[in-house]
Coordinates of C-alpha atoms in Angstrom, one line a residue:
X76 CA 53.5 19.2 -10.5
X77 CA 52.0 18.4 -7.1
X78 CA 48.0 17.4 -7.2
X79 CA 46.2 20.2 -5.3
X80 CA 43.4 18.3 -3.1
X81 CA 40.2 19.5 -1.6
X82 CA 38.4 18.0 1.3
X83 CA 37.3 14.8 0.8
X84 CA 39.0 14.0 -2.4
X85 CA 40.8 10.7 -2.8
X86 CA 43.2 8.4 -4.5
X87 CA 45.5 5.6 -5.1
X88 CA 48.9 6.2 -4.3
X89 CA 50.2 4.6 -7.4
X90 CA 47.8 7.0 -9.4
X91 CA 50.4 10.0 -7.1
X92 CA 53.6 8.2 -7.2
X93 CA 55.3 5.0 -8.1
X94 CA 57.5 4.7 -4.6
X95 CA 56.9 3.5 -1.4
X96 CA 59.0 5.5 0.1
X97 CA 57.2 8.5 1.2
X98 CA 57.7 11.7 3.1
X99 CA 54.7 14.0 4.6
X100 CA 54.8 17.4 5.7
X101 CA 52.2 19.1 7.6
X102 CA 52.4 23.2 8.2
X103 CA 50.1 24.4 10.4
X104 CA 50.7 27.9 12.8
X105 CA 48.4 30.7 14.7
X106 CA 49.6 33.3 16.6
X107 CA 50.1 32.4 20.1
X108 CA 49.1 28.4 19.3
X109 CA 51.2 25.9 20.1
X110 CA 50.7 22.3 18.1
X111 CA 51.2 18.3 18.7
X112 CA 51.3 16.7 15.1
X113 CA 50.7 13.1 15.4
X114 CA 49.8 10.0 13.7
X115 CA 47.8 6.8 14.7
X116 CA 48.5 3.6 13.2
X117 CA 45.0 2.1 13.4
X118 CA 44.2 -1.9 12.7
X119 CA 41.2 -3.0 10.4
X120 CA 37.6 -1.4 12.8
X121 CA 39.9 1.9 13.1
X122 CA 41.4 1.3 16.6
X123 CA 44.9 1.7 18.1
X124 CA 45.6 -1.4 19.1
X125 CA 48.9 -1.6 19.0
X126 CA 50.3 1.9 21.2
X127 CA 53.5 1.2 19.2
X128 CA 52.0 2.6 16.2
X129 CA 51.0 6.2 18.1
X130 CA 54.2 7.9 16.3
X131 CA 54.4 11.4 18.2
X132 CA 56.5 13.3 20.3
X133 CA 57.6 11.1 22.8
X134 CA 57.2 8.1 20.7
X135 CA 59.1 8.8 17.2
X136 CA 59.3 5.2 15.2
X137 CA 57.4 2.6 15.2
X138 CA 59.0 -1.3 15.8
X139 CA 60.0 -1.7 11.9
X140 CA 61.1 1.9 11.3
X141 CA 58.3 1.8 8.5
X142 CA 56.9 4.9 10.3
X143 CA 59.5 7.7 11.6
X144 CA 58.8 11.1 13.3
X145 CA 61.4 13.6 11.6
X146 CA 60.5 17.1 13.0
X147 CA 60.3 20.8 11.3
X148 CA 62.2 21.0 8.1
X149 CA 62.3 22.4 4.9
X150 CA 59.3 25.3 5.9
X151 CA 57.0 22.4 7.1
X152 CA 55.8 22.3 11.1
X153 CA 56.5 18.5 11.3
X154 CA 57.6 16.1 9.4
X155 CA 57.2 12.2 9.0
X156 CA 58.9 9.3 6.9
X157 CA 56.1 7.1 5.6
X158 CA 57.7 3.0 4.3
X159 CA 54.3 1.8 3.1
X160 CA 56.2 -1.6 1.9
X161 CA 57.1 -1.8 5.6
X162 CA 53.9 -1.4 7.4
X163 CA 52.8 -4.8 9.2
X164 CA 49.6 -6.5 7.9
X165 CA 47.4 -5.5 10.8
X166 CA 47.7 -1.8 10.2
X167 CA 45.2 -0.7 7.8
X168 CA 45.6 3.2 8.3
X169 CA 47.5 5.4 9.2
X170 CA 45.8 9.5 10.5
X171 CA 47.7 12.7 10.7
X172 CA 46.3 14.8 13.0
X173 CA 46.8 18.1 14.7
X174 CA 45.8 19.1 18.2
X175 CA 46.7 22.1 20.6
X176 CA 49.1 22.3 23.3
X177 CA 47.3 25.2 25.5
X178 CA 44.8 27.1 24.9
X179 CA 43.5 28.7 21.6
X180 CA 40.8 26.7 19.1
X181 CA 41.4 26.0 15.6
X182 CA 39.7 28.2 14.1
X183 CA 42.7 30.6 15.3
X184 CA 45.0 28.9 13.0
X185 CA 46.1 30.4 9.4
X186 CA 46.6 29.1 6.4
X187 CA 47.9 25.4 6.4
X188 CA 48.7 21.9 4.4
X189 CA 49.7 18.3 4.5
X190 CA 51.4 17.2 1.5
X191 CA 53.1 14.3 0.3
X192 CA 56.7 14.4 -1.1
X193 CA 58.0 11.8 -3.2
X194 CA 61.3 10.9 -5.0
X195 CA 62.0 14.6 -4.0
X196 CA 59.0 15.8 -5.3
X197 CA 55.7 17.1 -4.7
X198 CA 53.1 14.6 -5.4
X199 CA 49.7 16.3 -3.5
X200 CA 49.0 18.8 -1.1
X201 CA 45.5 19.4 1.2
X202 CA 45.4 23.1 2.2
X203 CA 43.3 24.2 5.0
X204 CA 42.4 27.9 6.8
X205 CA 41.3 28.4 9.7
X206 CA 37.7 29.5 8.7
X207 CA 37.1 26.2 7.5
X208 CA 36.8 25.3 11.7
X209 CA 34.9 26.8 14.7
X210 CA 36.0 26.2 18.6
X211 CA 37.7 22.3 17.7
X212 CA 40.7 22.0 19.8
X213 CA 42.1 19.2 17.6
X214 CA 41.9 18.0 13.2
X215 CA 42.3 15.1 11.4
X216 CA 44.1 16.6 8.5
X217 CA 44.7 13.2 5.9
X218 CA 44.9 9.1 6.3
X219 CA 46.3 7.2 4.0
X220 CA 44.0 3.7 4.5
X221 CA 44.5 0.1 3.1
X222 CA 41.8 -0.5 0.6
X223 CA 42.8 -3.7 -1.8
X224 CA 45.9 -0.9 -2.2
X225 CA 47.1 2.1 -0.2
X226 CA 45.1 5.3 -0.8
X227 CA 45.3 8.6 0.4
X228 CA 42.2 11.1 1.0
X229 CA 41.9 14.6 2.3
X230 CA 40.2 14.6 5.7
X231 CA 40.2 18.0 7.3
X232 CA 38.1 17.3 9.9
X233 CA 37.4 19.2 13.4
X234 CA 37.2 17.5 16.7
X235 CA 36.5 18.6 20.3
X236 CA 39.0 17.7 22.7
X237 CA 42.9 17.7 22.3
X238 CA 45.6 15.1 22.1
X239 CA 43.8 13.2 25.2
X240 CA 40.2 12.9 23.8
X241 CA 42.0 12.4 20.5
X242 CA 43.6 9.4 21.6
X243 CA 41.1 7.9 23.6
X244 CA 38.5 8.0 20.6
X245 CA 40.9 6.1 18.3
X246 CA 40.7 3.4 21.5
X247 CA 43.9 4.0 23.4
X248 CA 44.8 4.7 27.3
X249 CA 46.4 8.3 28.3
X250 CA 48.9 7.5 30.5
X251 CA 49.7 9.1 33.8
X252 CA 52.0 11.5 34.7
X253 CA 55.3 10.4 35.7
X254 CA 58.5 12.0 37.3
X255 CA 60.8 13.3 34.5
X256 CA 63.9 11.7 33.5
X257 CA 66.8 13.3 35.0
X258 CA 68.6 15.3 31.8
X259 CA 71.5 13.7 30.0
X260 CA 75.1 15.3 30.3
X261 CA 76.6 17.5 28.1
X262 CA 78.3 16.2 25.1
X263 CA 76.4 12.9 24.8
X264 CA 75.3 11.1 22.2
X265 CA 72.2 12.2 20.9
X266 CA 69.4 9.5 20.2
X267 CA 69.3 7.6 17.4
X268 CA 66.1 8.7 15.7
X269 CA 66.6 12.2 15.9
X270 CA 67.1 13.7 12.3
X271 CA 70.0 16.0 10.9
X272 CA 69.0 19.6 10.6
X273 CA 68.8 20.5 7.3
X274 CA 67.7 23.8 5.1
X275 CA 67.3 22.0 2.2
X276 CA 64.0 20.5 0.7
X277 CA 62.8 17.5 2.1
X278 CA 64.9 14.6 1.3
X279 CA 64.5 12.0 -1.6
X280 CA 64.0 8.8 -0.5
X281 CA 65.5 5.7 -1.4
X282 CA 64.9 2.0 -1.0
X283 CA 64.2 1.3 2.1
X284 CA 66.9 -0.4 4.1
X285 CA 66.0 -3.7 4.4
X286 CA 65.8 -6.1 7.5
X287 CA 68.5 -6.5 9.8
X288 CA 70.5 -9.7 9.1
X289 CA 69.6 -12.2 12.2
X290 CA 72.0 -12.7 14.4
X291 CA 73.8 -16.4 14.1
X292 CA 72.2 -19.7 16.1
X293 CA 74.3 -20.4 18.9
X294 CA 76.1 -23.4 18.6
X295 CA 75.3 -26.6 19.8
X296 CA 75.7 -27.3 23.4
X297 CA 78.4 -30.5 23.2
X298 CA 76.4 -33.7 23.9
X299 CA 77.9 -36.3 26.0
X300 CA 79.7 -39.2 24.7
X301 CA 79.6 -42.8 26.0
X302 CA 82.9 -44.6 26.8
X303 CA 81.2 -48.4 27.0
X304 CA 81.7 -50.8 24.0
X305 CA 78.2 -51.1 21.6
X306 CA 76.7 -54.4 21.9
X307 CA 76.1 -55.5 18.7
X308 CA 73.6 -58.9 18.5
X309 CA 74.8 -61.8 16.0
X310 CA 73.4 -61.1 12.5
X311 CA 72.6 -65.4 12.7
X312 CA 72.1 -67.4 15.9
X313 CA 74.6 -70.3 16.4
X314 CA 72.9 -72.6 15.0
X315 CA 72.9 -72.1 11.5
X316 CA 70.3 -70.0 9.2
X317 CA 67.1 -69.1 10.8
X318 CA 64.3 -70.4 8.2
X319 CA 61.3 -68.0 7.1
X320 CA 58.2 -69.0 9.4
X321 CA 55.7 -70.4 6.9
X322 CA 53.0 -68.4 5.8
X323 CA 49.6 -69.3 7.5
X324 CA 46.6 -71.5 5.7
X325 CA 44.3 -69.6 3.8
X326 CA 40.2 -69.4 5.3
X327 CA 38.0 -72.2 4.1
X328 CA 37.1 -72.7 0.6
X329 CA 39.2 -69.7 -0.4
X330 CA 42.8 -70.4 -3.1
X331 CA 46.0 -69.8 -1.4
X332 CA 47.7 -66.5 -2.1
X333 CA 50.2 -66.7 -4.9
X334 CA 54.2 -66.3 -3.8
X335 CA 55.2 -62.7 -4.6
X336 CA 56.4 -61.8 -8.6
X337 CA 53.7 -64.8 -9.9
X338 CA 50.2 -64.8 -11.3
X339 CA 47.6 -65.5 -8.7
X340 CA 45.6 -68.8 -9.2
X341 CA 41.8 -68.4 -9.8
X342 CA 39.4 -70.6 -8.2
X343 CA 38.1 -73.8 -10.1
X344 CA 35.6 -72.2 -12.9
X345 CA 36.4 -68.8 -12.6
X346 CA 38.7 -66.8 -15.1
X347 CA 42.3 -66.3 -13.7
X348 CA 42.8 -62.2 -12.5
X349 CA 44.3 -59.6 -14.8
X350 CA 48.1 -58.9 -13.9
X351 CA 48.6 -55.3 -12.5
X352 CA 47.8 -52.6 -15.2
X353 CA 46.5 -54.9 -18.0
X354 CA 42.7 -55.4 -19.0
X355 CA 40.6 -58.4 -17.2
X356 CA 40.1 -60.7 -20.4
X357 CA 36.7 -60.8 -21.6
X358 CA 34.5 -63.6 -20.5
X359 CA 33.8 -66.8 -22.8
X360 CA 32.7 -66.4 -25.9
X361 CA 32.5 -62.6 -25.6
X362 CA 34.5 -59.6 -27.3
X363 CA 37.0 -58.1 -24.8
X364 CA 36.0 -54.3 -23.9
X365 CA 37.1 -51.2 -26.3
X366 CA 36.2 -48.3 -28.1
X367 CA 34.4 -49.4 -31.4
X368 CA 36.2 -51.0 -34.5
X369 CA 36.1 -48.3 -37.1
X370 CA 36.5 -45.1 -34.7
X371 CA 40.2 -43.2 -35.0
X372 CA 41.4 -42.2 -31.3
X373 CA 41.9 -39.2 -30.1
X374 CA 38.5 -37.8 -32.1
X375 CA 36.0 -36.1 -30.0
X376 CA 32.4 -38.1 -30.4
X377 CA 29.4 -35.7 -31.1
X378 CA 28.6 -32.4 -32.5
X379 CA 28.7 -29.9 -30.2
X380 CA 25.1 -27.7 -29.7
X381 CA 26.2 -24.9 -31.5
X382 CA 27.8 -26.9 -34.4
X383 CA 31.7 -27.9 -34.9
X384 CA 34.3 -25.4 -36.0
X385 CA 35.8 -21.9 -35.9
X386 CA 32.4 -20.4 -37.4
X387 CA 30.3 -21.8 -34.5
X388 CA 32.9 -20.8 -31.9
X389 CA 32.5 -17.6 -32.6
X390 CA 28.9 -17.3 -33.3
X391 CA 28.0 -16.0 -29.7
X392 CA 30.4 -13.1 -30.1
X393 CA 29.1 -11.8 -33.8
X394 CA 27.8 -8.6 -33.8
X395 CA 24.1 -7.7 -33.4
X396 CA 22.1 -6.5 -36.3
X397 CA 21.6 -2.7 -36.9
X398 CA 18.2 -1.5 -37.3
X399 CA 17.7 0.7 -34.4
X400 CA 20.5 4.2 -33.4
X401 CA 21.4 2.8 -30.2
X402 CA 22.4 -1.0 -29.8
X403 CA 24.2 -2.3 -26.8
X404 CA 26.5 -5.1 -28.1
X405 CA 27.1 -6.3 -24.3
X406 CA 27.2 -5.0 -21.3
X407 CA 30.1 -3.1 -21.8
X408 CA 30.1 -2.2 -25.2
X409 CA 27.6 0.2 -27.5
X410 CA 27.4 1.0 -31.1
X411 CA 26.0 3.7 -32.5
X412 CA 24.4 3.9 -36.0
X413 CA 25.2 7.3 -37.7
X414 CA 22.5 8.0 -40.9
X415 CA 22.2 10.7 -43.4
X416 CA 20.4 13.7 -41.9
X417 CA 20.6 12.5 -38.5
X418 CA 21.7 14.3 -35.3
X419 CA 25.6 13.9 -34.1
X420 CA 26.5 11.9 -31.4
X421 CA 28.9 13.6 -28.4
X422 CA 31.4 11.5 -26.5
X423 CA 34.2 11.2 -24.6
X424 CA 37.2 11.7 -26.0
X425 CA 39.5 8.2 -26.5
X426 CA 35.8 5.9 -25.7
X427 CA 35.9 4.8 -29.4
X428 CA 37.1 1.6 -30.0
X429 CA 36.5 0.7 -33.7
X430 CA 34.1 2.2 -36.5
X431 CA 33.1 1.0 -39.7
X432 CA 32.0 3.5 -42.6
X433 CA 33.1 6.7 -43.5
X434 CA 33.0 8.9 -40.4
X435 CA 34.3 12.0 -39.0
X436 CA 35.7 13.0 -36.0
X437 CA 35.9 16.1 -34.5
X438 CA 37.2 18.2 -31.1
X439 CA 34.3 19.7 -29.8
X440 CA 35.2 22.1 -26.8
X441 CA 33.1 21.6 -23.9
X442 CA 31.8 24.5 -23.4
X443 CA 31.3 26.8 -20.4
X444 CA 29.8 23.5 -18.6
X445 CA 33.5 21.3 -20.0
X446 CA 35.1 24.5 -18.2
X447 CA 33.5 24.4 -14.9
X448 CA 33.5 20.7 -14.2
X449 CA 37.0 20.9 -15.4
X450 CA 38.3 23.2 -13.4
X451 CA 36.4 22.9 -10.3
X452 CA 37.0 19.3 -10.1
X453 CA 40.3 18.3 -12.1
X454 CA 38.5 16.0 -14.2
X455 CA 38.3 17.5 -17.7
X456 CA 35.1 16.5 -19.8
X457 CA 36.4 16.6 -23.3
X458 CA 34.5 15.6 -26.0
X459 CA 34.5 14.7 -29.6
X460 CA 32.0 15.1 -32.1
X461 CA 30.8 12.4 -34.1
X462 CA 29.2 12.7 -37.5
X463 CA 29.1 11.0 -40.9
X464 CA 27.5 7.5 -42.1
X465 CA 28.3 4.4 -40.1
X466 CA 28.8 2.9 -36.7
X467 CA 31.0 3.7 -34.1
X468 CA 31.5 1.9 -31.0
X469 CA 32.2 3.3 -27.7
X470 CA 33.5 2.1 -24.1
X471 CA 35.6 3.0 -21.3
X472 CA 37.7 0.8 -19.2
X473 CA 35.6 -2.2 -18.9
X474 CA 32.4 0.3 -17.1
X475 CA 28.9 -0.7 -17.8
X476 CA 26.8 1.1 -20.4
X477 CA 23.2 2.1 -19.8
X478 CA 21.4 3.8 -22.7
X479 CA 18.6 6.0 -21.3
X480 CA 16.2 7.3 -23.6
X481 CA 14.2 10.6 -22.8
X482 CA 11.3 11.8 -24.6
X483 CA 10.6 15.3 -23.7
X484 CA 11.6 14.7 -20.2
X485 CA 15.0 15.3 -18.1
X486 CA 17.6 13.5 -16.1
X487 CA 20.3 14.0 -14.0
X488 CA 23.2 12.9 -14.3
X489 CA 26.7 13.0 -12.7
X490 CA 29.3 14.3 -14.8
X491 CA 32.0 11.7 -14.3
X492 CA 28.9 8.8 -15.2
X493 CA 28.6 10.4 -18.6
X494 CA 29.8 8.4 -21.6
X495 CA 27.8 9.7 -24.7
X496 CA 24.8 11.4 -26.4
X497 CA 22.5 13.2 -28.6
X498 CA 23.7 16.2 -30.1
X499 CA 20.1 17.0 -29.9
X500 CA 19.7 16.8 -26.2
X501 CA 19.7 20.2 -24.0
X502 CA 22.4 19.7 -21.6
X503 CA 23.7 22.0 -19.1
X504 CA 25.7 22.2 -15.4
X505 CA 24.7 21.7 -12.1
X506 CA 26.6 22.8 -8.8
X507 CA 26.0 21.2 -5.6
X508 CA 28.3 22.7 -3.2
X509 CA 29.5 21.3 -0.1
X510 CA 32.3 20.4 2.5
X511 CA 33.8 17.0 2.3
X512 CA 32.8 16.3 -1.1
X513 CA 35.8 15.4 -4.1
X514 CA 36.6 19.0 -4.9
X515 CA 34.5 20.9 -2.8
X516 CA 31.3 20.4 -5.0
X517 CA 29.4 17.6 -7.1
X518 CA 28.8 18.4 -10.9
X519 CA 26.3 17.2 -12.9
X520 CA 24.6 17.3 -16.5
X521 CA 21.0 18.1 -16.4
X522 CA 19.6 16.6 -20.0
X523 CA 16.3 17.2 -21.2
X524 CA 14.8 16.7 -24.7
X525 CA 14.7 13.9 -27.6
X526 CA 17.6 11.9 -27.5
X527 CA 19.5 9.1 -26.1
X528 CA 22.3 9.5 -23.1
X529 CA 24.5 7.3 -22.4
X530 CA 25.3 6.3 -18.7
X531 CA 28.6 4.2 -17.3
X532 CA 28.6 2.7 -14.0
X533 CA 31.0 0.5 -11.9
X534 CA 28.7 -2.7 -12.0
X535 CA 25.2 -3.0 -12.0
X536 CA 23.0 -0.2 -10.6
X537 CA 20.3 -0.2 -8.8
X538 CA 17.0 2.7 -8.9
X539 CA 15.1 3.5 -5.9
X540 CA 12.4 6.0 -5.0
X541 CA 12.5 9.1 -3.4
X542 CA 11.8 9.4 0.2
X543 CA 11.6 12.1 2.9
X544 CA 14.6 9.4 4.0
X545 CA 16.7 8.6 1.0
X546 CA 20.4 9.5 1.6
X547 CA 22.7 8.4 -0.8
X548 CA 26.6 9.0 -0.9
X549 CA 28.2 11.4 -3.2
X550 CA 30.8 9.0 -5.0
X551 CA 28.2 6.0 -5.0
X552 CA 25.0 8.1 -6.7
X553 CA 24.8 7.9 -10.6
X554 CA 21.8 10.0 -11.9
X555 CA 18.4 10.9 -10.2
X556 CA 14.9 12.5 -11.4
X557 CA 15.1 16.4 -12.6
X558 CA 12.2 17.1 -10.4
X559 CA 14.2 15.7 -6.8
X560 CA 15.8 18.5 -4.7
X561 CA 19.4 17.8 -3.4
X562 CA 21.2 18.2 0.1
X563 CA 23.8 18.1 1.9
X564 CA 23.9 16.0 4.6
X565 CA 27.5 16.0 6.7
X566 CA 28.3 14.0 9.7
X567 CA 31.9 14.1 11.4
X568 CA 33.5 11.1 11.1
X569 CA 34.6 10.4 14.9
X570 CA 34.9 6.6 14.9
X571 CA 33.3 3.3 13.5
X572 CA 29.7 3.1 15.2
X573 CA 30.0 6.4 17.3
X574 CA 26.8 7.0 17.9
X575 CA 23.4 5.7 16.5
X576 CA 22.4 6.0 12.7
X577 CA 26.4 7.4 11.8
X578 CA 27.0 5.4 8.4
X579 CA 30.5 6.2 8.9
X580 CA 30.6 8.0 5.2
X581 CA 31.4 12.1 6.4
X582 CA 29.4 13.4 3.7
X583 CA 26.5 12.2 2.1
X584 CA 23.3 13.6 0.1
X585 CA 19.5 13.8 1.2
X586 CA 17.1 13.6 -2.0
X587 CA 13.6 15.1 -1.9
X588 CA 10.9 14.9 -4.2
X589 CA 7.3 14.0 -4.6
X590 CA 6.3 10.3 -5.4
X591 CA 7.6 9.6 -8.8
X592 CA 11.1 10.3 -8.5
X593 CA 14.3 8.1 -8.6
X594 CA 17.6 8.3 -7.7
X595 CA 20.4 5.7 -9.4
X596 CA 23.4 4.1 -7.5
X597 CA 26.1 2.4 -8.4
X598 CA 28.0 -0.8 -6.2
X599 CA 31.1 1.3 -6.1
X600 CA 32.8 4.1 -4.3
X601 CA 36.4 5.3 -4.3

């Protein structure tokens, strides 16, 4: 069942699909409009350096084949073949855009996708509409971009200008008109990238092909061969056997060097060298070097700091004494002590990793708030309720734990940064709508009252006041102050640098708040 994207949202290609060999289909019509699909094969600062990799119309593969232009089939306006194991090193992402042929603006167009097709199946599909644009002439409608792996995000981006401006923002040249090539005859051959019509779905790709043999290394141009007799010289002279020159005197006051395969000759009161590999004796009347008479080899000397054996090995990793509800046994791991009488815990579901005692655990549905987040945003929030006597122990893939304690005041937090907490706490939804963020909106968990909440982040946060200026992005912000306001702050993306203060993220949040309040961010985006 194909992943249905909004704009903005991202992800891996392996989380889509296993292949490499993809297919993408883009469907976009108005009436009267005409369209140019296109994509840009853009090096690492987002540039077309290469005009090789501008796969359109009149340019329909790249060098490698890894990207191929296929045209409309199977329902979709154009169509492209996508060889991600086949894409050179210095192309680091690849855009799909639209732009008009003629007059008309975007926000003419009706309803509309990119998708990605895979193995013969839908894997994700972007749709669009044409109120989701104003007078652009031209939209960036996906990239899939190399970070540490291939990824794929939903763009759906305007942009003023058509195919020309297009092109030159991405750093190329727009050619000038030239004469038109005189047509071919009837009956020929037709070119060797164009595809088969076909009615039927998109195709299922195989392995890609893979290079073409190389051609065989000429032979060997012949090399001339001389007709006149080698001169060999005599091995001996007439004479007889020619004698080894003798080997010169040694300097002054230093001993001859010893013919080669016997011991060398020390000077007169000094002990005779060591032959190769063996110990220089000992001097007169002294023992010869060694390890101490008594020791066993092989036996490490000393007692390490922490004591010898298993016991003190493992010391450092024993667990840490109980005593208080919430105890953070690392950085990645947190145990929670369940008494008589106390409050249940809520977590995710599958974050426990051992418990000790005799403790019960339930489903808890999520609620109207597990509903929302989990519809709206695809990621479900289930939880399970924890209750009993003992200790249970929670994480989730390797994240680091923050236990935040509130007493009688409220937090903040995003919904997908939430690990565990306090049956006791008040908790409830907030909806931040928005273009260009991961489902069309951020959702978070307001928590006020007694109680501990736990908080996961990718590596170590960092909490900074709230300023007039404070702009955060959407998938790097963690939690913030109950008291800041919240909003939305989109910039096009047109290019790297475009223009003064553009941080090159497309949307990102302004916090407000009097002195006092916070915001938390995490080292990490998607």
């Amino acid at each position: 069942m194909a992943r249905e994207f909004q704009r903005g949202h991202k992800a891996k290609i392996s989380d889509l699909t296993a292949g490499t060999d993809l297919y993408v289909g883009v469907q976009i019509a108005g009436p009267g409009l005409s369209f140019d699909i296109s994509c840009f094969g853009l090096d690492a600062n987002e540039q077309l350096s290469d005009d090789r990799y501008f796969i359109f119309f009149n340019q329909p593969k790249s060098p490698e084949e890894s990207l191929q232009l296929l045209g409309a089939q199977a329902g979709d306006t154009e169509s492209f073949r996508v060889t991600l194991d086949r894409i050179p090193a210095s192309i680091h992402k690849l855009s799909f855009t639209a732009t008009l042929d003629g007059a008309g603006q975007m926000s003419q167009v009706g309803p509309g996708y990119i998708r990605i097709v895979a193995g013969g199946e839908e894997v994700v599909r972007y749709a669009f509409t044409g109120s989701e644009f104003t007078t652009e002439r031209a939209v960036m409608l996906g990239d899939f971009y190399l970070k540490d792996v291939w990824r794929f995000a939903a763009v759906g981006q305007g942009f003023d200008g058509g195919l020309d401006a297009l092109l030159k923002n991405f750093g190329g040249e727009v050619a000038e008109e030239e004469p038109a090539a005189p047509e071919p005859e009837a009956g020929g051959a037709p070119p060797a990238f164009a595809p088969p019509a076909q009615s039927t779905p998109p195709p299922a790709f195989g392995a890609p092909a893979g290079p073409p043999a190389p051609a065989p290394a000429p032979a060997p141009a012949p090399q001339p061969v001389h007709t006149a007799p080698t001169i060999v010289a005599p091995m001996t002279p007439p004479g007889g056997t020619v004698p080894p020159p003798a080997p010169a005197p040694p300097p002054y006051g230093q001993p001859a060097p010893a013919p080669y395969g016997q011991p060398a000759t020390a000077p007169f009161g000094q002990p005779a060298p060591a032959p190769y590999g063996q110990p220089a004796p000992a001097p007169y009347g002294q023992q010869p070097p060694g390890p101490p008479q008594g020791v066993p080899q092989g036996v490490p000397q000393g007692v390490p700091p922490g004591g010898a054996g298993l016991q003190a090995a493992l010391q450092p990793y024993k667990e840490l004494p109980t005593g208080q509800r919430w105890t953070p046994q690392n950085g990645q791991l947190m145990r929670v002590d369940l008494g008589e009488g106390g409050s249940p815990v809520l977590a995710r579901q599958g974050s426990m990793v051992m418990y000790q005692g005799k403790v019960d655990f339930g489903y808890k549905g999520a609620g109207f708030a597990g509903r929302l987040v989990g519809n709206a945003t695809g990621q479900e929030m289930q939880l399970m309720r924890c209750t009993g006597k003992g200790q249970v122990f929670l994480a989730e893939e390797g994240a680091h734990l923050h236990p935040v304690e509130l007493q009688g005041d409220g937090i903040c937090v995003s919904a997908e940064n939430v690990l565990a907490f306090d049956e006791s706490l008040q908790y409830e939804v907030r909806r931040i709508e928005g273009h260009g963020i991961p489902g069309g909106a951020l959702f978070t968990m307001l928590f006020q009252g007694t109680g501990t909440v736990v908080v996961k982040t990718h590596g170590t946060p960092v909490v900074l006041p709230v300023t007039p200026t404070t702009f955060a992005d959407c998938n790097a912000v963690v939690a913030w102050s109950a008291g800041s306001q919240v909003i939305i702050s989109s910039q096009v993306r047109l290019r790297r640098n475009a223009y003064p203060g553009h941080s090159g993220e497309t949307v990102n949040l302004q916090f407000r708040g009097a002195p006092g309040n916070f915001i938390v961010v995490q080292p990490y985006e998607v």
